[in-house]
PDB file of C-alpha atoms in Angstrom:
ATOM      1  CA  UNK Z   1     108.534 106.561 118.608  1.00 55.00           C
ATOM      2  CA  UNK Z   2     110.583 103.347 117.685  1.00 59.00           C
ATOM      3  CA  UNK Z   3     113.555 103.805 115.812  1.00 67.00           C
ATOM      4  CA  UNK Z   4     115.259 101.709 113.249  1.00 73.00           C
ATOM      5  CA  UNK Z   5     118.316 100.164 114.032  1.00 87.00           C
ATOM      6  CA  UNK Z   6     121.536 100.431 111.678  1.00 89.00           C
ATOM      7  CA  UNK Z   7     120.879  96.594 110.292  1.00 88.00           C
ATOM      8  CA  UNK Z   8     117.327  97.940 108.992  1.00 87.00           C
ATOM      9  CA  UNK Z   9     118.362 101.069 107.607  1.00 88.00           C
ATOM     10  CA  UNK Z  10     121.274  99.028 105.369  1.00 90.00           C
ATOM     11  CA  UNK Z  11     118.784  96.494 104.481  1.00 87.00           C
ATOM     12  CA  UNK Z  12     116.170  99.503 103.149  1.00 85.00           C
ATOM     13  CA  UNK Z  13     119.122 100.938 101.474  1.00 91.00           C
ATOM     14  CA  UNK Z  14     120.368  98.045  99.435  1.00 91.00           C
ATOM     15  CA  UNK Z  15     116.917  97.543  99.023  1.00 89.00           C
ATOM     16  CA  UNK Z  16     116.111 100.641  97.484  1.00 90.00           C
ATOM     17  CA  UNK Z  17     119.502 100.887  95.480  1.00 93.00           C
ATOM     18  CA  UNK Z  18     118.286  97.178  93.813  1.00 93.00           C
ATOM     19  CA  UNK Z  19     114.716  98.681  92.485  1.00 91.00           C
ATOM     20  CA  UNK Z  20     116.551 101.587  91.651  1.00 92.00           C
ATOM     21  CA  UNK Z  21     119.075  99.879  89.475  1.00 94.00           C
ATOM     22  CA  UNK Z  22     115.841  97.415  88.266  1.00 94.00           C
ATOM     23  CA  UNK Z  23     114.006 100.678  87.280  1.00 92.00           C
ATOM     24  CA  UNK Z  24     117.032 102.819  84.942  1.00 93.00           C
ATOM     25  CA  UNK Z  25     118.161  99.328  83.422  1.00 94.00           C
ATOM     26  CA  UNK Z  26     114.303  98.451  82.702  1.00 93.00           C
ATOM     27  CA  UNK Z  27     113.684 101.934  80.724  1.00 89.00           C
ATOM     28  CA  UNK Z  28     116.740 101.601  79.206  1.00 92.00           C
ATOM     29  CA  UNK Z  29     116.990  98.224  77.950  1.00 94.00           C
ATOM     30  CA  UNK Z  30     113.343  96.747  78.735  1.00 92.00           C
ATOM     31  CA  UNK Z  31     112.160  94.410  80.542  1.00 93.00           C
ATOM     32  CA  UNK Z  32     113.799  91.390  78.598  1.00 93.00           C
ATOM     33  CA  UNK Z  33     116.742  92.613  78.254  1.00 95.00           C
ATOM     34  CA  UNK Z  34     118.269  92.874  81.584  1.00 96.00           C
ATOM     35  CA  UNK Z  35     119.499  90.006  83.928  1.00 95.00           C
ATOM     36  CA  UNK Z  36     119.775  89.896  87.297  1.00 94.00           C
ATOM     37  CA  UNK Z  37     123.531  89.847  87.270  1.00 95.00           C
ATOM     38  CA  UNK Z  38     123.017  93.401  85.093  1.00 96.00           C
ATOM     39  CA  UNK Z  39     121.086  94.695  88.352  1.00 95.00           C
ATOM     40  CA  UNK Z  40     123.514  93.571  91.123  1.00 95.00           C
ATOM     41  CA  UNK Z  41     126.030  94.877  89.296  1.00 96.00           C
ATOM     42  CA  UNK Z  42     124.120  98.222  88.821  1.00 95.00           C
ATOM     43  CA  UNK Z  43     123.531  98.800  92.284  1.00 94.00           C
ATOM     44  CA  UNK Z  44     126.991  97.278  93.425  1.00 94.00           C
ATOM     45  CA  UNK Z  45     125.969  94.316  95.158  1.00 94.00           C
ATOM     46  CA  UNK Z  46     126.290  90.350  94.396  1.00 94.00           C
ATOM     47  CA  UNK Z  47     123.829  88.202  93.007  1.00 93.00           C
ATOM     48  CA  UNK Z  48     123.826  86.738  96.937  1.00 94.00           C
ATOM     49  CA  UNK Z  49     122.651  89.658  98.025  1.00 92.00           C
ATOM     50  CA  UNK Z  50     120.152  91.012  95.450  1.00 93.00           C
ATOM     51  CA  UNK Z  51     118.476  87.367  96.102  1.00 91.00           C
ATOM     52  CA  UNK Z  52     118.635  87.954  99.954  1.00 90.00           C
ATOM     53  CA  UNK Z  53     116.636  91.173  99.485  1.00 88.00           C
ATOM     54  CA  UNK Z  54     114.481  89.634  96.885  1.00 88.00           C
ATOM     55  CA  UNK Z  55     114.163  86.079  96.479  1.00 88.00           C
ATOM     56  CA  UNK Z  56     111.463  86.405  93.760  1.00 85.00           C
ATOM     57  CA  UNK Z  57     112.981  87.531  91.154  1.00 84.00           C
ATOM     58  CA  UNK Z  58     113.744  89.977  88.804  1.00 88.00           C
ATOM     59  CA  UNK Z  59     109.673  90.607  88.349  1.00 89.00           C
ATOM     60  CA  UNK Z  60     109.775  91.723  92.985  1.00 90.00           C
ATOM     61  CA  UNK Z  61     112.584  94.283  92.668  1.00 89.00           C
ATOM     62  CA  UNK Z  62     110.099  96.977  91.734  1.00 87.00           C
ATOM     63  CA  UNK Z  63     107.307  96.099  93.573  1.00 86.00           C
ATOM     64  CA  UNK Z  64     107.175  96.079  97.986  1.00 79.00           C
ATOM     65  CA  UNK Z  65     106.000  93.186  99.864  1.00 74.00           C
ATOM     66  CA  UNK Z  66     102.287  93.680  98.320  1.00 73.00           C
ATOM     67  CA  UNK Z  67     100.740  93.950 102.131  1.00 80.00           C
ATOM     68  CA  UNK Z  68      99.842  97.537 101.633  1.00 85.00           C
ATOM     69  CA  UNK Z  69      97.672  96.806  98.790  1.00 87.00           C
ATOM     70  CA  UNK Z  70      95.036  94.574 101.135  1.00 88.00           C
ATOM     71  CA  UNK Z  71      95.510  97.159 104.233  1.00 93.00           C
ATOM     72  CA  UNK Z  72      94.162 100.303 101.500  1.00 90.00           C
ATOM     73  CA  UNK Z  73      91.209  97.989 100.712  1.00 94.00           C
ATOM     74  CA  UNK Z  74      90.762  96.756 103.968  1.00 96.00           C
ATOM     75  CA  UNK Z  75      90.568 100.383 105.104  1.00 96.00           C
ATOM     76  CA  UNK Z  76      88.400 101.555 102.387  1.00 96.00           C
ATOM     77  CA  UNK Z  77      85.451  99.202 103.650  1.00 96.00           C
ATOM     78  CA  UNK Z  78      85.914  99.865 107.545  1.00 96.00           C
ATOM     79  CA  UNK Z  79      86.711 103.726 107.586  1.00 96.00           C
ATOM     80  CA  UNK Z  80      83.927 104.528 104.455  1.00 96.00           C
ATOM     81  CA  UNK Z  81      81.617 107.318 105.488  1.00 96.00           C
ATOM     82  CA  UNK Z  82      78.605 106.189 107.072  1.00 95.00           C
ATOM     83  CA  UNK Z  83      76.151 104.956 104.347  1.00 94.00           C
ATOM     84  CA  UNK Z  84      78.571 104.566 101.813  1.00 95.00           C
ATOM     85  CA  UNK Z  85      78.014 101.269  99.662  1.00 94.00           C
ATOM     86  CA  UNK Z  86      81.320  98.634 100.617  1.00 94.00           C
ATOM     87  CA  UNK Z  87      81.837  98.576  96.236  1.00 94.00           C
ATOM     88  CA  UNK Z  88      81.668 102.333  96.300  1.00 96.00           C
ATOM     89  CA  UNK Z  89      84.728 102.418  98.441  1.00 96.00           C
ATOM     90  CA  UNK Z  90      86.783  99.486  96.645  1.00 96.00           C
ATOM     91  CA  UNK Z  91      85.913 101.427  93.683  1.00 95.00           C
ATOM     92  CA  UNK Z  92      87.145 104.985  94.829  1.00 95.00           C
ATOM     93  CA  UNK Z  93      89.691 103.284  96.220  1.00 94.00           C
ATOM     94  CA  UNK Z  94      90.990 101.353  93.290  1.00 94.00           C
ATOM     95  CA  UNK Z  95      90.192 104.282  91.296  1.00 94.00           C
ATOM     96  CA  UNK Z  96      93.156 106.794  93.001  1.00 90.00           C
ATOM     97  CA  UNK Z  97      95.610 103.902  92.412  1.00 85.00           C
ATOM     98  CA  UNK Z  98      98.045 101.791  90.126  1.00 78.00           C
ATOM     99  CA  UNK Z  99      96.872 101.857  86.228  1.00 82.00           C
ATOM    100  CA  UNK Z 100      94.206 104.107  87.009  1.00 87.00           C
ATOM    101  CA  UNK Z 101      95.517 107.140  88.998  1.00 83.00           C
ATOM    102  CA  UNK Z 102      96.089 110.023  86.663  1.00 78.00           C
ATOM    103  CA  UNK Z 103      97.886 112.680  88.853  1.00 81.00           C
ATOM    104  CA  UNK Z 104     101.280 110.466  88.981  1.00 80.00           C
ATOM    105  CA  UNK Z 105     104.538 112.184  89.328  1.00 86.00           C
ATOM    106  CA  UNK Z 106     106.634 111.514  86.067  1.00 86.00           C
ATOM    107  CA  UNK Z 107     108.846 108.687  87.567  1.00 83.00           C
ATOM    108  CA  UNK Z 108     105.920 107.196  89.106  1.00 83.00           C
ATOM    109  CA  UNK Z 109     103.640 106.775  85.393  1.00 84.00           C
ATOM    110  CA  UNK Z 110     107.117 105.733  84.357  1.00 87.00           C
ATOM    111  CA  UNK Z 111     107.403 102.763  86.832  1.00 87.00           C
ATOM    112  CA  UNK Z 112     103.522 102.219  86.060  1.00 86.00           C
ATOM    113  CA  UNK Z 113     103.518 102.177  82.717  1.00 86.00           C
ATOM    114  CA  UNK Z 114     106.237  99.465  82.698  1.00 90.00           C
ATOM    115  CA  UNK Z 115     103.975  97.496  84.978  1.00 89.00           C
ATOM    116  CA  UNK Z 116     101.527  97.585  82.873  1.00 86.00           C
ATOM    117  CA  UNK Z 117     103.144  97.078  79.464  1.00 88.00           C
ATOM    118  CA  UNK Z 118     105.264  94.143  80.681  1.00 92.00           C
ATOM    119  CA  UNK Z 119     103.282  90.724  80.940  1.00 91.00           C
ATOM    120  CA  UNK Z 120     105.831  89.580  83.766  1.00 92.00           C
ATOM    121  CA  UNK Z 121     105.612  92.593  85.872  1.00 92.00           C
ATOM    122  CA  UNK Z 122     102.078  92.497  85.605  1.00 91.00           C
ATOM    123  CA  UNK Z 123     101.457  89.148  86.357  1.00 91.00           C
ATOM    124  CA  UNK Z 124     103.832  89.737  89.735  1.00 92.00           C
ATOM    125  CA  UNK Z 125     101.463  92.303  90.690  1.00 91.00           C
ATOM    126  CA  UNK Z 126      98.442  89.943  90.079  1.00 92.00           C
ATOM    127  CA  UNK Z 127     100.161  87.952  92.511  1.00 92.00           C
ATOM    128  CA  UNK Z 128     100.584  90.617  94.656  1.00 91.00           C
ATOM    129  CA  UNK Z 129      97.028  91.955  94.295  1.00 91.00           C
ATOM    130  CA  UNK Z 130      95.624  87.925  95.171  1.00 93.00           C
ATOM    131  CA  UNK Z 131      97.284  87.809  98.160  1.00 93.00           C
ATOM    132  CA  UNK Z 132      94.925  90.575  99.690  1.00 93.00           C
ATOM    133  CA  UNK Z 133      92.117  88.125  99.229  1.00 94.00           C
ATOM    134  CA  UNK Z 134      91.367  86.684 102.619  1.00 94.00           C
ATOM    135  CA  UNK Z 135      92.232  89.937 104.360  1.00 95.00           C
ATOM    136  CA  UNK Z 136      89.248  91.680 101.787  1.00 96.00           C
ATOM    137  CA  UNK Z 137      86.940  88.643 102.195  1.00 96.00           C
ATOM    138  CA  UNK Z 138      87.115  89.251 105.959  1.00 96.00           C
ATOM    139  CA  UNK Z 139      86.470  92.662 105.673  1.00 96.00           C
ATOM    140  CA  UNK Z 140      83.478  92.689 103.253  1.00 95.00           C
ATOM    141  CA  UNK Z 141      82.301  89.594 105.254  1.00 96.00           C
ATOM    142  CA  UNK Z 142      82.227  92.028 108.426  1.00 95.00           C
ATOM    143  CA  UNK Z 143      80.380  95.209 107.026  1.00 92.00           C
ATOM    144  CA  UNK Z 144      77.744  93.014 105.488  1.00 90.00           C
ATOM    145  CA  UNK Z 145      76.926  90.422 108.018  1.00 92.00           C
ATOM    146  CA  UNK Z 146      78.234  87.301 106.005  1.00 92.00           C
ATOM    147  CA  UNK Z 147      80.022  84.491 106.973  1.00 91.00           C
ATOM    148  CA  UNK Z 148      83.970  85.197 105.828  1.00 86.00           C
ATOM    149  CA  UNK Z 149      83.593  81.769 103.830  1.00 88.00           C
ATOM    150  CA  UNK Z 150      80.522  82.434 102.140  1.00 92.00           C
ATOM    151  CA  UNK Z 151      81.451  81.665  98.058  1.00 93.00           C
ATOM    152  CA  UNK Z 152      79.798  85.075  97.590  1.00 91.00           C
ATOM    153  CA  UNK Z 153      82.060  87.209  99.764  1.00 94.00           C
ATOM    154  CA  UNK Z 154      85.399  85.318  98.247  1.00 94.00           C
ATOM    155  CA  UNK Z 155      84.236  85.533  94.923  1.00 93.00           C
ATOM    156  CA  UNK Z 156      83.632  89.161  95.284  1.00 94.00           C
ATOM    157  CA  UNK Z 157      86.908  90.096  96.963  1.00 95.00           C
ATOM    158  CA  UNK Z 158      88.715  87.851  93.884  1.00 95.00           C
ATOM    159  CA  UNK Z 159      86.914  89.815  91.433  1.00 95.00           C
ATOM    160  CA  UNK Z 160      87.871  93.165  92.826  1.00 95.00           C
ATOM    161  CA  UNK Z 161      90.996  91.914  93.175  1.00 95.00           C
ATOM    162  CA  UNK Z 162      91.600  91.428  89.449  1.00 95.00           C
ATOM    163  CA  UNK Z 163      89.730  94.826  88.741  1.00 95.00           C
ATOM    164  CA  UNK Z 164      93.703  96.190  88.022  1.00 92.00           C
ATOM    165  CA  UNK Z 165      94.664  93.600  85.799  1.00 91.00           C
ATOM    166  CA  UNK Z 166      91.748  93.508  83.856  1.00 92.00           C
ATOM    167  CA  UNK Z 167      90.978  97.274  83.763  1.00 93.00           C
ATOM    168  CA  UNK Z 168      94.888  97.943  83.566  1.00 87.00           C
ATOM    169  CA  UNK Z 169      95.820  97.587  80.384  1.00 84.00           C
ATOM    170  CA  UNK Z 170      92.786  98.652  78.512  1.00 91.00           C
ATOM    171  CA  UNK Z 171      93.021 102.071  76.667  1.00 91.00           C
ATOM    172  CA  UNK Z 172      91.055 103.963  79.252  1.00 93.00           C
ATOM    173  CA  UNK Z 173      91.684 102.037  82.284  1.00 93.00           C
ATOM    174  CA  UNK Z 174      89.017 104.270  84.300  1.00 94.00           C
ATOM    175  CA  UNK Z 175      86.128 103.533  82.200  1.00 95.00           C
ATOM    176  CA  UNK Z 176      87.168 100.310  82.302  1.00 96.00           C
ATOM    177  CA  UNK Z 177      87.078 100.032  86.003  1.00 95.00           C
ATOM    178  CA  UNK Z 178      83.837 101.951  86.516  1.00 95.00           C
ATOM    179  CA  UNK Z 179      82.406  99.271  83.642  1.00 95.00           C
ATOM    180  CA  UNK Z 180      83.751  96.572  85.993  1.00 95.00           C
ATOM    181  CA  UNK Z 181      82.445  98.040  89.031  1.00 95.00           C
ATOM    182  CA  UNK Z 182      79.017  99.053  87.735  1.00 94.00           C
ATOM    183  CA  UNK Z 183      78.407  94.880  86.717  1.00 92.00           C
ATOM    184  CA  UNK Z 184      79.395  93.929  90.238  1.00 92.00           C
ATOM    185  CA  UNK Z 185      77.077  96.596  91.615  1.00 88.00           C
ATOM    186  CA  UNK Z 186      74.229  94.970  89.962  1.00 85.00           C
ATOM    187  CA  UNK Z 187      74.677  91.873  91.269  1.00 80.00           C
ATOM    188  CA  UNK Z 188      75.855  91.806  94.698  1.00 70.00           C
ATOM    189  CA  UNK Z 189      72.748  92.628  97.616  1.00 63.00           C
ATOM    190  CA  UNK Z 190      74.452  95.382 100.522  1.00 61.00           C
TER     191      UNK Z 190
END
């Protein structure tokens, strides 16, 4: 079992007191109304630093690196039970996340519900969400026997991939993804 070395555990901790600070001076103050320098100064660091953990931004301090997001979906369409439909498994998948899980610890809907209701942070996690594209185009290319480049299998993995901003902010976000999901059922051939 590897262990992390001293350097790594620092870095995780400044790391984690930075979206902490992000997180208390968002609720408090919103979104707009806190500045970098606010943060750093929140969690005790310089500007130098809070940019050396997160170069992006304000928008990355509450968000990780995004690379979980296209390993979930990427495991959702290898590791489905045998005869399960690829979209069944995005959508399940999906469906026990981000704007649509409903069992959230209080802190968690907290941090979600800031997501959502701030255009910036949700158009970081769009980002975010994108960058799982090629990984998901792979994968659906795989289970079904198409070529990874095939327009269909990209197109499909975008659209998926823009099932949480779209669904997200819509009043019931779970109706709203099973709409979305149902419309690319009827379309795409398994």
């Amino acid at each position: 079992m590897p262990t992390t070395g001293r350097r790594e555990r620092k870095k995780a901790q400044t790391r984690r007191a930075l979206s902490e600070a992000a997180l208390r001076l968002f609720g408090e103050r919103g979104y707009d109304g806190v500045t970098v320098a606010q943060i750093a100064d929140e969690a005790d660091v310089s500007i130098a630093t809070l940019f050396a953990h997160v170069p992006d931004g304000k928008e990355a301090l509450i968000f990780d690196d995004g690379d979980e997001r296209g390993a979930w979906l990427v495991a959702a369409v290898r590791e489905r039970p045998p005869g399960m439909p690829v979209l069944e498994a995005l959508r399940r998948c999906l469906a026990a996340r981000g704007p649509f899980a409903g069992d959230l610890p209080p802190d968690l809907r907290r941090k979600r519900d800031l997501i959502v209701g701030t255009p910036a942070l949700r158009g970081y996690s769009r980002k975010l969400w994108i960058a799982a594209e090629g990984p998901l185009a792979e994968a659906i290319a795989a289970e079904s026997g198409r070529d990874p480049a095939d327009l269909t299998v990209r197109a499909l993995a975008r659209y998926i991939l823009e099932v949480p901003e779209i669904a997200g902010a819509e009043p019931d976000p779970m109706a709203a993804l099973h709409a979305i999901f149902d419309l690319l059922q009827s379309g795409w051939a398994e």
